Short mmCIF file of C-alpha atoms and ligand atoms in Angstrom, two decimals:
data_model
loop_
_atom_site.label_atom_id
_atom_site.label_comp_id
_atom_site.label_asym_id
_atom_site.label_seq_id
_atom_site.Cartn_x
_atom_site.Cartn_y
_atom_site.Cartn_z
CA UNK A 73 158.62 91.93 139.69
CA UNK A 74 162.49 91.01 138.66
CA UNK A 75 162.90 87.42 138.58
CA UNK A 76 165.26 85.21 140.80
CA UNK A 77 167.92 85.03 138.12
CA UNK A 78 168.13 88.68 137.94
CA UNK A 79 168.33 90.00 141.45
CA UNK A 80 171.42 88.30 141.26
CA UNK A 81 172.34 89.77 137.93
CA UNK A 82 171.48 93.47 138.12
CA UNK A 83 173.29 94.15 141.30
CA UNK A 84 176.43 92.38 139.48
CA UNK A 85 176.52 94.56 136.47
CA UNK A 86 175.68 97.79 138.38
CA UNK A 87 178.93 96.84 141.12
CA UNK A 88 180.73 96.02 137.99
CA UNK A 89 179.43 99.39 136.37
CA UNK A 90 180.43 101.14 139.52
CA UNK A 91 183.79 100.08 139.69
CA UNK A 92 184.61 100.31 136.12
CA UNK A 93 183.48 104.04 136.48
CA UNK A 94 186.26 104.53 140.24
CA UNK A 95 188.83 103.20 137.78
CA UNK A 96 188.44 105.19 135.07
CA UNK A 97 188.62 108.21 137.29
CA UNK A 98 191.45 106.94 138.61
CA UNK A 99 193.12 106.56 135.38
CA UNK A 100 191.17 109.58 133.52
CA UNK A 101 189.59 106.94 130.90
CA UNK A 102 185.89 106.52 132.10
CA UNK A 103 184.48 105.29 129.15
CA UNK A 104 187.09 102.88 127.94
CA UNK A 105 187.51 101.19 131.58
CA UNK A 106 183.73 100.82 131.20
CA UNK A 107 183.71 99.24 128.08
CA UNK A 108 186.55 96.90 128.84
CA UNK A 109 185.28 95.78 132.03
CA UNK A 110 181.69 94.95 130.01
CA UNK A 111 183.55 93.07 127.53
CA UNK A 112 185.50 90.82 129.88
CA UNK A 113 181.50 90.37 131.59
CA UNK A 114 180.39 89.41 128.56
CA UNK A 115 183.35 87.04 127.44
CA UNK A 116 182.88 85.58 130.80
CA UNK A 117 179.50 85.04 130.01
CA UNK A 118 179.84 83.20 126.47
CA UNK A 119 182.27 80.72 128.59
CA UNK A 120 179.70 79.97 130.80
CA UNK A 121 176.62 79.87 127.78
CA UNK A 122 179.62 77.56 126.60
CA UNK A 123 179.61 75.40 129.79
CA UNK A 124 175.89 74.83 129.84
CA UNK A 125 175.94 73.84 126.34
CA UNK A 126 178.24 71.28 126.79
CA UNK A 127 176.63 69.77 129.77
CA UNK A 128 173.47 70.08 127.93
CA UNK A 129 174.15 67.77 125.19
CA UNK A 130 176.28 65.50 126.98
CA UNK A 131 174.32 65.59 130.15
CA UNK A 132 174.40 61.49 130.91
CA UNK A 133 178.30 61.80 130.67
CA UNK A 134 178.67 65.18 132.07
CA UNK A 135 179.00 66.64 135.74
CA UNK A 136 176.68 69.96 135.60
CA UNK A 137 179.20 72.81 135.92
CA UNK A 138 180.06 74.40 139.18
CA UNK A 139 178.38 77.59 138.53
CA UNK A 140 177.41 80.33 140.60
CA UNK A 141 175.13 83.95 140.16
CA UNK A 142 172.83 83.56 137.32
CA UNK A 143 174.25 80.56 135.80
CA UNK A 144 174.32 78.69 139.06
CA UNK A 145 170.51 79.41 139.04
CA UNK A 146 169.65 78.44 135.46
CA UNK A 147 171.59 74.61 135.83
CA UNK A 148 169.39 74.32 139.28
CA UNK A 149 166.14 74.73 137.27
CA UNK A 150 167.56 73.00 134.51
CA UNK A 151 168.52 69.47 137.12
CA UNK A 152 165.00 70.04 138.17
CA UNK A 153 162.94 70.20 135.30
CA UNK A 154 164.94 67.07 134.02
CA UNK A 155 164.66 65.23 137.05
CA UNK A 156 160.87 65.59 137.16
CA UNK A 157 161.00 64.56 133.55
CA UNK A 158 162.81 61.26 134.08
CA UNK A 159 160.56 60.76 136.99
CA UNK A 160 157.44 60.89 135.03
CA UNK A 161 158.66 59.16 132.39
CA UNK A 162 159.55 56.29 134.46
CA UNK A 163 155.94 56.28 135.84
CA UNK A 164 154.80 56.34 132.25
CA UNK A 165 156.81 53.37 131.45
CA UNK A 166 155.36 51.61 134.29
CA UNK A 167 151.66 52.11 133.60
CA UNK A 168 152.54 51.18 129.89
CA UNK A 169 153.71 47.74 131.48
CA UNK A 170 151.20 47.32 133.35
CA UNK A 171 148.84 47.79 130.84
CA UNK A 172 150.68 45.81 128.68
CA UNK A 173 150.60 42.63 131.13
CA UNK A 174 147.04 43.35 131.69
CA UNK A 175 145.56 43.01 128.20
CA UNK A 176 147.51 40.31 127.63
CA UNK A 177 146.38 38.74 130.62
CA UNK A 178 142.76 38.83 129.11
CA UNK A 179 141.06 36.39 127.91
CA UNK A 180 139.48 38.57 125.13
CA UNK A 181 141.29 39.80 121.85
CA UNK A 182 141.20 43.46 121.68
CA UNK A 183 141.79 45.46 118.76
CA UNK A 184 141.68 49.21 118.37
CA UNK A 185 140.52 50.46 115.16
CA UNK A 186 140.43 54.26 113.76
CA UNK A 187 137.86 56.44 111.77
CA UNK A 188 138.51 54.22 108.88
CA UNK A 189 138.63 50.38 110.38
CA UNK A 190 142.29 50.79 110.44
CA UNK A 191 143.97 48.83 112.87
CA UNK A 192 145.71 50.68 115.41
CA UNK A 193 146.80 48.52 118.19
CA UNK A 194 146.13 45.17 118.68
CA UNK A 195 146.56 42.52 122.30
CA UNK A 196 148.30 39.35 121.99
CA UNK A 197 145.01 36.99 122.26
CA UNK A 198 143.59 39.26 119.22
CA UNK A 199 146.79 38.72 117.25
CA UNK A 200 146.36 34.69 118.20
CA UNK A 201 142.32 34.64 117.65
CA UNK A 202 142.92 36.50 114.59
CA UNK A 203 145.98 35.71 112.49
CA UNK A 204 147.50 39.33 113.21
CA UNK A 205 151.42 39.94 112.99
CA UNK A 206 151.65 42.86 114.63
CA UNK A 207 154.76 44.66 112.34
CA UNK A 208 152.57 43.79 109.13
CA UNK A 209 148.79 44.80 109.92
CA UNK A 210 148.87 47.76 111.74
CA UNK A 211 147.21 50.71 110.13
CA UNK A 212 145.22 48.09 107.60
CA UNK A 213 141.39 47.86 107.41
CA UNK A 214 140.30 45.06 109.54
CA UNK A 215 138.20 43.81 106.68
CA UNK A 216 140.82 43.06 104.56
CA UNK A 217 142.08 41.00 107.38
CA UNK A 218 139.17 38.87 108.61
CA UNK A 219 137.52 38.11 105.36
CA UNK A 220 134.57 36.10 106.92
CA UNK A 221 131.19 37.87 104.98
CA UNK A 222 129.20 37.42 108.31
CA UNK A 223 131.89 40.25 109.62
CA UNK A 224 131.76 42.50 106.48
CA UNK A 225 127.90 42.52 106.54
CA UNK A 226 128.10 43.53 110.52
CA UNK A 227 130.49 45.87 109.58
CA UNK A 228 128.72 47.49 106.56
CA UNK A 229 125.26 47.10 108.87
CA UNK A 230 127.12 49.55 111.19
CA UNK A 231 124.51 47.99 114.34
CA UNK A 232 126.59 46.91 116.85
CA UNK A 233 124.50 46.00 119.75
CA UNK A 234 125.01 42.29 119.17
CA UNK A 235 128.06 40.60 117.90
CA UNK A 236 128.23 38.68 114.86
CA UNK A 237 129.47 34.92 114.95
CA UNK A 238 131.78 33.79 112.68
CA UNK A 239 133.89 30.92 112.56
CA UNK A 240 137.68 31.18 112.71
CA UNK A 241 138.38 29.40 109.28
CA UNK A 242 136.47 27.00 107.03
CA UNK A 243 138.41 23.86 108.57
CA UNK A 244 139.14 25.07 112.37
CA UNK A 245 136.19 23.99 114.90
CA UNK A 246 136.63 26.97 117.09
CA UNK A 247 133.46 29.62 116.68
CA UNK A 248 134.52 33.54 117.84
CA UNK A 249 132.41 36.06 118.69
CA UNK A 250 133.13 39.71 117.47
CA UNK A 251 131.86 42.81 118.76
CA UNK A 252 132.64 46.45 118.11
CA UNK A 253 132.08 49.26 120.72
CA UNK A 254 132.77 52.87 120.72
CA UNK A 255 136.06 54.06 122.19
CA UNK A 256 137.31 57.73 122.17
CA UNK A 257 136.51 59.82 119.20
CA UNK A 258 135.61 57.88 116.21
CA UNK A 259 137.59 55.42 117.50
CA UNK A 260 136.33 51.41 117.86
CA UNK A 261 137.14 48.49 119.84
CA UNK A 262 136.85 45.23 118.33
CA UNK A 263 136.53 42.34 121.17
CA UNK A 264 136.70 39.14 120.23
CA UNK A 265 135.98 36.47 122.18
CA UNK A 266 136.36 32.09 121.67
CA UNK A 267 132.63 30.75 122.29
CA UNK A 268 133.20 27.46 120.55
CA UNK A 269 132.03 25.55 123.75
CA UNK A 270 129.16 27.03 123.81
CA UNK A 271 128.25 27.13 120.53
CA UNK A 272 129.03 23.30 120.98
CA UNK A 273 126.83 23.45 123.83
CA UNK A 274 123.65 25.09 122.18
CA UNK A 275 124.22 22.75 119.16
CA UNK A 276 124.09 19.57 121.60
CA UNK A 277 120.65 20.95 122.94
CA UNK A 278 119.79 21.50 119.42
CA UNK A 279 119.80 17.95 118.51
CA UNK A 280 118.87 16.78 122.18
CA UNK A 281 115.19 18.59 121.52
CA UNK A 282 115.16 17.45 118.26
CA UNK A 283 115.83 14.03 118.64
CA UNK A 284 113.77 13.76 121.50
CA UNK A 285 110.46 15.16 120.30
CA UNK A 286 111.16 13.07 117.44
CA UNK A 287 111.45 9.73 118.95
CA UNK A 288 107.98 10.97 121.06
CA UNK A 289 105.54 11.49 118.28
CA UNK A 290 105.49 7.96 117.14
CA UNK A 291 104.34 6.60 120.48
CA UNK A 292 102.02 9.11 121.32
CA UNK A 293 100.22 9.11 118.35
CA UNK A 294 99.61 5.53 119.09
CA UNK A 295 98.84 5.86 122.56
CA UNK A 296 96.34 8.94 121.47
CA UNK A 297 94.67 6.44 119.00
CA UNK A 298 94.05 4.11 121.48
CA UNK A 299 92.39 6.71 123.98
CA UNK A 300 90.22 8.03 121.04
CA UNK A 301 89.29 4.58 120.38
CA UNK A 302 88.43 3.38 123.94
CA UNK A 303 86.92 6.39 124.61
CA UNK A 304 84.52 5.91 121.87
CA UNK A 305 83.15 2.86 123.69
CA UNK A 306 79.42 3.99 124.25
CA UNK A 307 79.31 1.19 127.39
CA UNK A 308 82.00 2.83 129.47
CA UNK A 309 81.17 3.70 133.13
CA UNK A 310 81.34 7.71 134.24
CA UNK A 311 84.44 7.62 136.10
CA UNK A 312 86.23 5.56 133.51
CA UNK A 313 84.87 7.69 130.52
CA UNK A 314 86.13 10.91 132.99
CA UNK A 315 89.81 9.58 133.03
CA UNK A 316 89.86 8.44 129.71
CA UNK A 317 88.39 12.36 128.22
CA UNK A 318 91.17 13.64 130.55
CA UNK A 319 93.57 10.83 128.91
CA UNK A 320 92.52 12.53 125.33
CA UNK A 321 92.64 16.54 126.98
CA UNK A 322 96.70 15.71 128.35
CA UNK A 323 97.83 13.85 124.91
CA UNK A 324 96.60 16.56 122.80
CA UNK A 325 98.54 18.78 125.10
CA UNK A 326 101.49 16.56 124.72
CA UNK A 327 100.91 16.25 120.78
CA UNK A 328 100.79 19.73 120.81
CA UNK A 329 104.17 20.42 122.58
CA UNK A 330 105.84 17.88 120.20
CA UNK A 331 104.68 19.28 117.14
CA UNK A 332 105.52 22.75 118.20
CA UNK A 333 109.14 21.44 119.30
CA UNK A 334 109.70 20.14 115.86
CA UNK A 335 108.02 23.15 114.60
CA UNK A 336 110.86 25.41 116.74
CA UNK A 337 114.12 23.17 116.24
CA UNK A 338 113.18 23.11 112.18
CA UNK A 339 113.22 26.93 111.97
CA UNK A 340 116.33 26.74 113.87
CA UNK A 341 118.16 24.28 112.34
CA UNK A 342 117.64 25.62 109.37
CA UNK A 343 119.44 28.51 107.58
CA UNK A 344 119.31 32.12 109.10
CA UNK A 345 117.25 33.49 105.63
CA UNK A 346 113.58 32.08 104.85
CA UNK A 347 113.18 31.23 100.60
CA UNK A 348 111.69 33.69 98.62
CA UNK A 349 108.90 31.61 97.47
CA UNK A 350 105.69 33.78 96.91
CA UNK A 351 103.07 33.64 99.44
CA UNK A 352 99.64 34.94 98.54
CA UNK A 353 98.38 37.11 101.97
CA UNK A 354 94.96 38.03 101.08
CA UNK A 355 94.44 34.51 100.03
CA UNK A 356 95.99 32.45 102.92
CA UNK A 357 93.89 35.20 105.08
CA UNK A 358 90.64 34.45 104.04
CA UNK A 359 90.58 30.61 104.23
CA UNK A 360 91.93 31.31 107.82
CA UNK A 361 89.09 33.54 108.05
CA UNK A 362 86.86 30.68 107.20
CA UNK A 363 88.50 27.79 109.52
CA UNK A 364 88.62 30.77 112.70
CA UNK A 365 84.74 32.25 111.73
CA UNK A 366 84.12 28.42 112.24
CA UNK A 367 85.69 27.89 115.80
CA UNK A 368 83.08 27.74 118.73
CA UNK A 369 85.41 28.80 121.13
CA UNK A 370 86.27 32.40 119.42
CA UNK A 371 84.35 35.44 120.66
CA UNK A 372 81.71 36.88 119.63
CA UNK A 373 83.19 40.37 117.12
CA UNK A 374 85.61 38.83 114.94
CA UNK A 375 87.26 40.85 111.91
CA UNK A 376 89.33 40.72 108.77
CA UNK A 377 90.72 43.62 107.33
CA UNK A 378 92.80 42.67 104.43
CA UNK A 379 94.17 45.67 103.41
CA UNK A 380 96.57 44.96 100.78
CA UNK A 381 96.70 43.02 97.61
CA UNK A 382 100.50 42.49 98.01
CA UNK A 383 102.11 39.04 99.16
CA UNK A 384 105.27 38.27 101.44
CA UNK A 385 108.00 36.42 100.00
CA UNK A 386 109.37 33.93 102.45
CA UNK A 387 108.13 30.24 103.69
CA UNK A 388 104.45 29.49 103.43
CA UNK A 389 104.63 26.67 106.00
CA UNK A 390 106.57 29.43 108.54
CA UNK A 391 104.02 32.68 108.01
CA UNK A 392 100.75 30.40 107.86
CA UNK A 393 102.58 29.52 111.80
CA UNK A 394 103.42 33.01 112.77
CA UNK A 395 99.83 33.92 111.76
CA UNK A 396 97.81 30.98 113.48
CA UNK A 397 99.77 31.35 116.80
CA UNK A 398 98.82 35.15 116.93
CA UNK A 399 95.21 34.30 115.52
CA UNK A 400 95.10 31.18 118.35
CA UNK A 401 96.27 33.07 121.40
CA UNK A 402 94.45 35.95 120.47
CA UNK A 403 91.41 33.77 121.02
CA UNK A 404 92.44 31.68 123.99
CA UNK A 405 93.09 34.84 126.03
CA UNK A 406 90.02 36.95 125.01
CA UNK A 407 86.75 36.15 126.75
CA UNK A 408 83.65 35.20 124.92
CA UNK A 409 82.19 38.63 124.65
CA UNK A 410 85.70 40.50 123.49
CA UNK A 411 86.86 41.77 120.18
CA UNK A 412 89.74 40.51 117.76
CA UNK A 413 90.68 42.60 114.87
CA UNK A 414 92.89 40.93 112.31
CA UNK A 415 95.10 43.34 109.96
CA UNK A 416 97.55 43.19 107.18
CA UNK A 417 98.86 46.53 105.59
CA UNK A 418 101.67 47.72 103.56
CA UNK A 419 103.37 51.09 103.39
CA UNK A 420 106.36 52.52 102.47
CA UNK A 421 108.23 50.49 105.48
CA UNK A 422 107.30 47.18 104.51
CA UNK A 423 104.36 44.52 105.46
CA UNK A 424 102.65 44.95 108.62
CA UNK A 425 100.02 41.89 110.16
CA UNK A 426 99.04 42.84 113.26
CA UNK A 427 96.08 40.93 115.70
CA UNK A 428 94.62 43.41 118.29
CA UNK A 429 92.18 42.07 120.95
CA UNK A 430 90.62 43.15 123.93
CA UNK A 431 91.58 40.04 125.87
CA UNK A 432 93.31 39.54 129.37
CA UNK A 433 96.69 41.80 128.27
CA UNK A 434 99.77 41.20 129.99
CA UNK A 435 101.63 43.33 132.62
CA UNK A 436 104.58 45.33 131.30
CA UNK A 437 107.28 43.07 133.58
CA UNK A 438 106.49 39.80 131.46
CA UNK A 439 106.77 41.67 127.87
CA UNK A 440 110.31 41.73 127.50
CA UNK A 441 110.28 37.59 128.34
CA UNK A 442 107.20 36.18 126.53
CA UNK A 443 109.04 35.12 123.06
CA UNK A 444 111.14 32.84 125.42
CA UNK A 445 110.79 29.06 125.14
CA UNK A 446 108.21 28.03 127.75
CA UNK A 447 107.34 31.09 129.13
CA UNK A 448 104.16 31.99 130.34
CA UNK A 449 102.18 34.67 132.49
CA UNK A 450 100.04 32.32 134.20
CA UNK A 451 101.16 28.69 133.40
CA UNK A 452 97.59 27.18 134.91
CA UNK A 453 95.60 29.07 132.16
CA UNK A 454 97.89 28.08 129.88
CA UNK A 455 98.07 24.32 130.44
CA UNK A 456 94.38 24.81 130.61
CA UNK A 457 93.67 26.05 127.51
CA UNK A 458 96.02 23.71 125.63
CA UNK A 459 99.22 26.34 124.96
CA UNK A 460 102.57 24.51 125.00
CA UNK A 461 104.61 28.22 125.69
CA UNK A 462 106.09 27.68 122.34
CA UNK A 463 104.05 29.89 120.00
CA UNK A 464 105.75 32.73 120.36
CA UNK A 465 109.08 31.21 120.10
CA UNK A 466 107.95 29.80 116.91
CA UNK A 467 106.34 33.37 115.56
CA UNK A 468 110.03 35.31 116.57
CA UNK A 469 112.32 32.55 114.74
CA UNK A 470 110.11 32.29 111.94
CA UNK A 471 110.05 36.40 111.46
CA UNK A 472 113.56 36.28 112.07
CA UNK A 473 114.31 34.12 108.94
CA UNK A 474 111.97 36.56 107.39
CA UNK A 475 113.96 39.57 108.28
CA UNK A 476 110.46 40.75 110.01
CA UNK A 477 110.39 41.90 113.93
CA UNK A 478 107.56 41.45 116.93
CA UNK A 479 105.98 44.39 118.23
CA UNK A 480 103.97 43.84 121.61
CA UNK A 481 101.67 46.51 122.92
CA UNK A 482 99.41 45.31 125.71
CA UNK A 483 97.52 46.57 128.76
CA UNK A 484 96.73 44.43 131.74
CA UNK A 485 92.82 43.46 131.69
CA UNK A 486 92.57 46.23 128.24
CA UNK A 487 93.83 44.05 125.77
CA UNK A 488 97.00 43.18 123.34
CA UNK A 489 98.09 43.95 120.06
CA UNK A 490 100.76 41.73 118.18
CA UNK A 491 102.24 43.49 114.91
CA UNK A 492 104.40 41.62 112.92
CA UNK A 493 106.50 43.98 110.49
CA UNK A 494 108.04 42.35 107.46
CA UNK A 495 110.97 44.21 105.37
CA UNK A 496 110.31 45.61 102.01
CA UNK A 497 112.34 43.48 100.04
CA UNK A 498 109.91 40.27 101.52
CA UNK A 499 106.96 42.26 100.07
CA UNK A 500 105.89 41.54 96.89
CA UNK A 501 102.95 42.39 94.02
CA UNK A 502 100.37 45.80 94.60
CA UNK A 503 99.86 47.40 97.43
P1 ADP B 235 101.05 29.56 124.98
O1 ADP B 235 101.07 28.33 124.21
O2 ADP B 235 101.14 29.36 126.47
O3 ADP B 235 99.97 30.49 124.58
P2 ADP B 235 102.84 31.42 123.70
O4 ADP B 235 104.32 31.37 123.49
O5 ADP B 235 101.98 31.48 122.48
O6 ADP B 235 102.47 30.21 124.63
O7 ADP B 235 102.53 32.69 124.61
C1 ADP B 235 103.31 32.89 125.77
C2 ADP B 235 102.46 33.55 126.84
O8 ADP B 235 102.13 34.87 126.41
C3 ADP B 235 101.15 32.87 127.08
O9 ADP B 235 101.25 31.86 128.04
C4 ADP B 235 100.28 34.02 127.60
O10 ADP B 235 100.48 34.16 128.99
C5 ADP B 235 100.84 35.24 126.90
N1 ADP B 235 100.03 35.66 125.73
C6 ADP B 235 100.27 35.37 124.44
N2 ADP B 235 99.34 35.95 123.64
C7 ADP B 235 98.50 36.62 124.47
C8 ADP B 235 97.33 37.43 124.27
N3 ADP B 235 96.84 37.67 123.04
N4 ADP B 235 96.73 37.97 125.35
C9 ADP B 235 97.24 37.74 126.59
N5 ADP B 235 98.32 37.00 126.85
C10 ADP B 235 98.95 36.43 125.81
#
């Protein structure tokens, strides 16, 4: 099919060719009228190219020319295709503005990083949380930029699914939260974000707990003393020797709760990383062995396997805890007649204690929320059988500082298994 532009042409140059050819026969020089009259076409036609040159570069200051034929159609597409230009471009412009008043309307920092941690783009908020001057830091590493070692061992950890705390310099009380997530193709967001209130916040409850279970143990270690003691009265009457056994039953609860408060805001008050003192497993097994084997509440098959010579190096106080709370629920939620199988292995992926019993279990809907302060499946059995909802609190901070994780398999009315795994580097002598 002949395009626009040339069913104007053709006809042109054949009328042209047509009436060069009359005129030559007219003046018996066919040829040479032909060849002047496609000449003066053509000369006519470098004006024009001329023309549209012209208007081309100068187009702002320029009126297109007043063409017609081909021409005429080439400057119409020509205004068109510019027009649309300009009017995508100004859309373009808008969205960048509106993007641009939107992320700095944000209350988070966002950077963009590349493959390499380069800095790419960065929001206002970012540039304030940050110290980044936009002219300087683009396209350097981000590390080189915020020097806090918290962020280069998240970075180097490459495990984003939490974000690291740091704080914004050694003398500033504000506390920022960084996170990276995956944008576009190796791309990164960083978002930072101030949480200095409540980091303030969580520090206050901190020392609230702290404080308070404090200030409690005094008293009710006295007041416990004095229920032991009147309780030991051999004259009492039933009902008052009733309410003073469940005097003794409540304060030992209470005792316990303390102690396992303290227990809980010592692990996390202190530093994120347990010592690396040497703790002797097999050893610190078997006199717990001994004390449990003695226990009259404990069911009937009880058993040790101590399968590794090998040690964990951390805090003795903090895994003699983690194992006694998974030795002591273990018992208070398996019936007389159940089984409890205690284990500690090594292999090549570290340190593994584990206590497996054929207990209660728990339903899959509480797993996810049992290492949370105070929680319990069914607070009445709890209370009853003395548990302050701490213990496993207590056994996830204390792994924590150990570098170790909680693994929780359990069936509803089957049983539960508890496996504590332990890095390498914690493990220490044969295996
Ligand atoms: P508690 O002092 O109440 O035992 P924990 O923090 O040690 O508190 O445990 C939280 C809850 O997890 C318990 O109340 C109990 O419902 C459940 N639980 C813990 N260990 C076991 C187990 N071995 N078998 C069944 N349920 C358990």
């Amino acid at each position: 099919m002949i395009s626009g532009i040339w069913t104007f042409a053709l006809p042109r140059i054949l009328a042209l060719i047509a009436a060069a050819i009359v005129v030559g026969l007219l003046i018996g020089h066919v040829a040479l009228t032909i060849a002047v009259a496609l000449c003066v076409a053509l000369g006519l036609n470098y004006y024009r190219l001329f023309l549209l040159e012209r208007w081309l570069k100068n187009r702002r200051l320029v009126d297109p020319p007043d063409l017609s034929g081909p021409w005429g159609e080439v400057i119409a597409l020509t205004v068109r295709i510019y027009r649309r230009k300009k009017f995508h471009k100004k859309r373009l412009s808008e969205v960048v503005r509106e993007f641009r008043g939107l992320t700095s309307a944000l209350p988070d920092g966002i950077v963009v990083l590349g493959r390499e941690h380069e800095i790419q783009w960065f929001n206002p908020r970012a540039a304030r949380f940050l110290g980044l001057r936009r002219r300087v830091d683009i396209g350097h590493r981000i590390d080189n930029l915020v020097r806090q070692p918290e962020f280069r061992t998240y970075l180097d950890r490459a495990e984003f699914s939490m974000p690291v705390i740091v704080r914004q310099s050694a003398t500033a009380d504000v506390f920022l939260s960084l996170q990276m997530v995956d944008y576009g193709e190796g791309q990164k967001l960083l978002v930072v974000r101030d949480v200095s209130r409540e980091i303030r916040v969580e520090a206050m409850r901190k020392d609230f707990v702290a404080n308070a279970s404090h200030e409690l143990r005094s008293p009710l270690t006295v007041i416990a003393g004095y229920v032991d003691t009147l309780a030991d009265d051999p004259v009492l009457d039933a009902e008052t020797r009733t309410a003073l056994e469940e005097m003794q039953r409540q304060s030992a609860r209470m005792q316990a709760v303390v102690d396992d408060l303290i227990d809980l805001s010592r692990l996390e008050s202190g530093s994120n990383e347990a010592p690396f003192d040497f703790i002797d497993v097999p050893w610190l097994l078997s006199l717990m062995k001994r004390d449990v084997l003695a226990r009259p509440d404990r069911c009937s098959e009880f058993e040790f396997a101590i399968d590794s010579e090998s040690g964990i190096l951390g805090a003795e106080s903090e895994i003699h805890s983690i194992f006694s709370n998974l030795i002591g629920n273990a018992i208070k939620y398996t019936p007389k007649d159940g089984r409890i199988n205690v284990r500690w292995w090594v292999d090549e992926a570290g340190g593994h204690f584990s206590v497996a019993d054929t207990g209660m279990g728990i339903a899959p809907e509480h797993l996810p929320r049992l290492t949370e302060r105070f929680y319990r499946v069914d607070p009445g059995r709890s209370r009853a059988s003395g548990g302050s909802g701490l213990g496993l609190s207590i056994v996830k901070h204390a792994l924590q500082r150990h570098g170790g994780t909680l693994r929780i398999h359990s069936e509803e009315a089957q049983g539960s298994t508890f496996t504590c795994d332990f890095p390498e580097a914690r493990i220490s002598g044969r295996s």
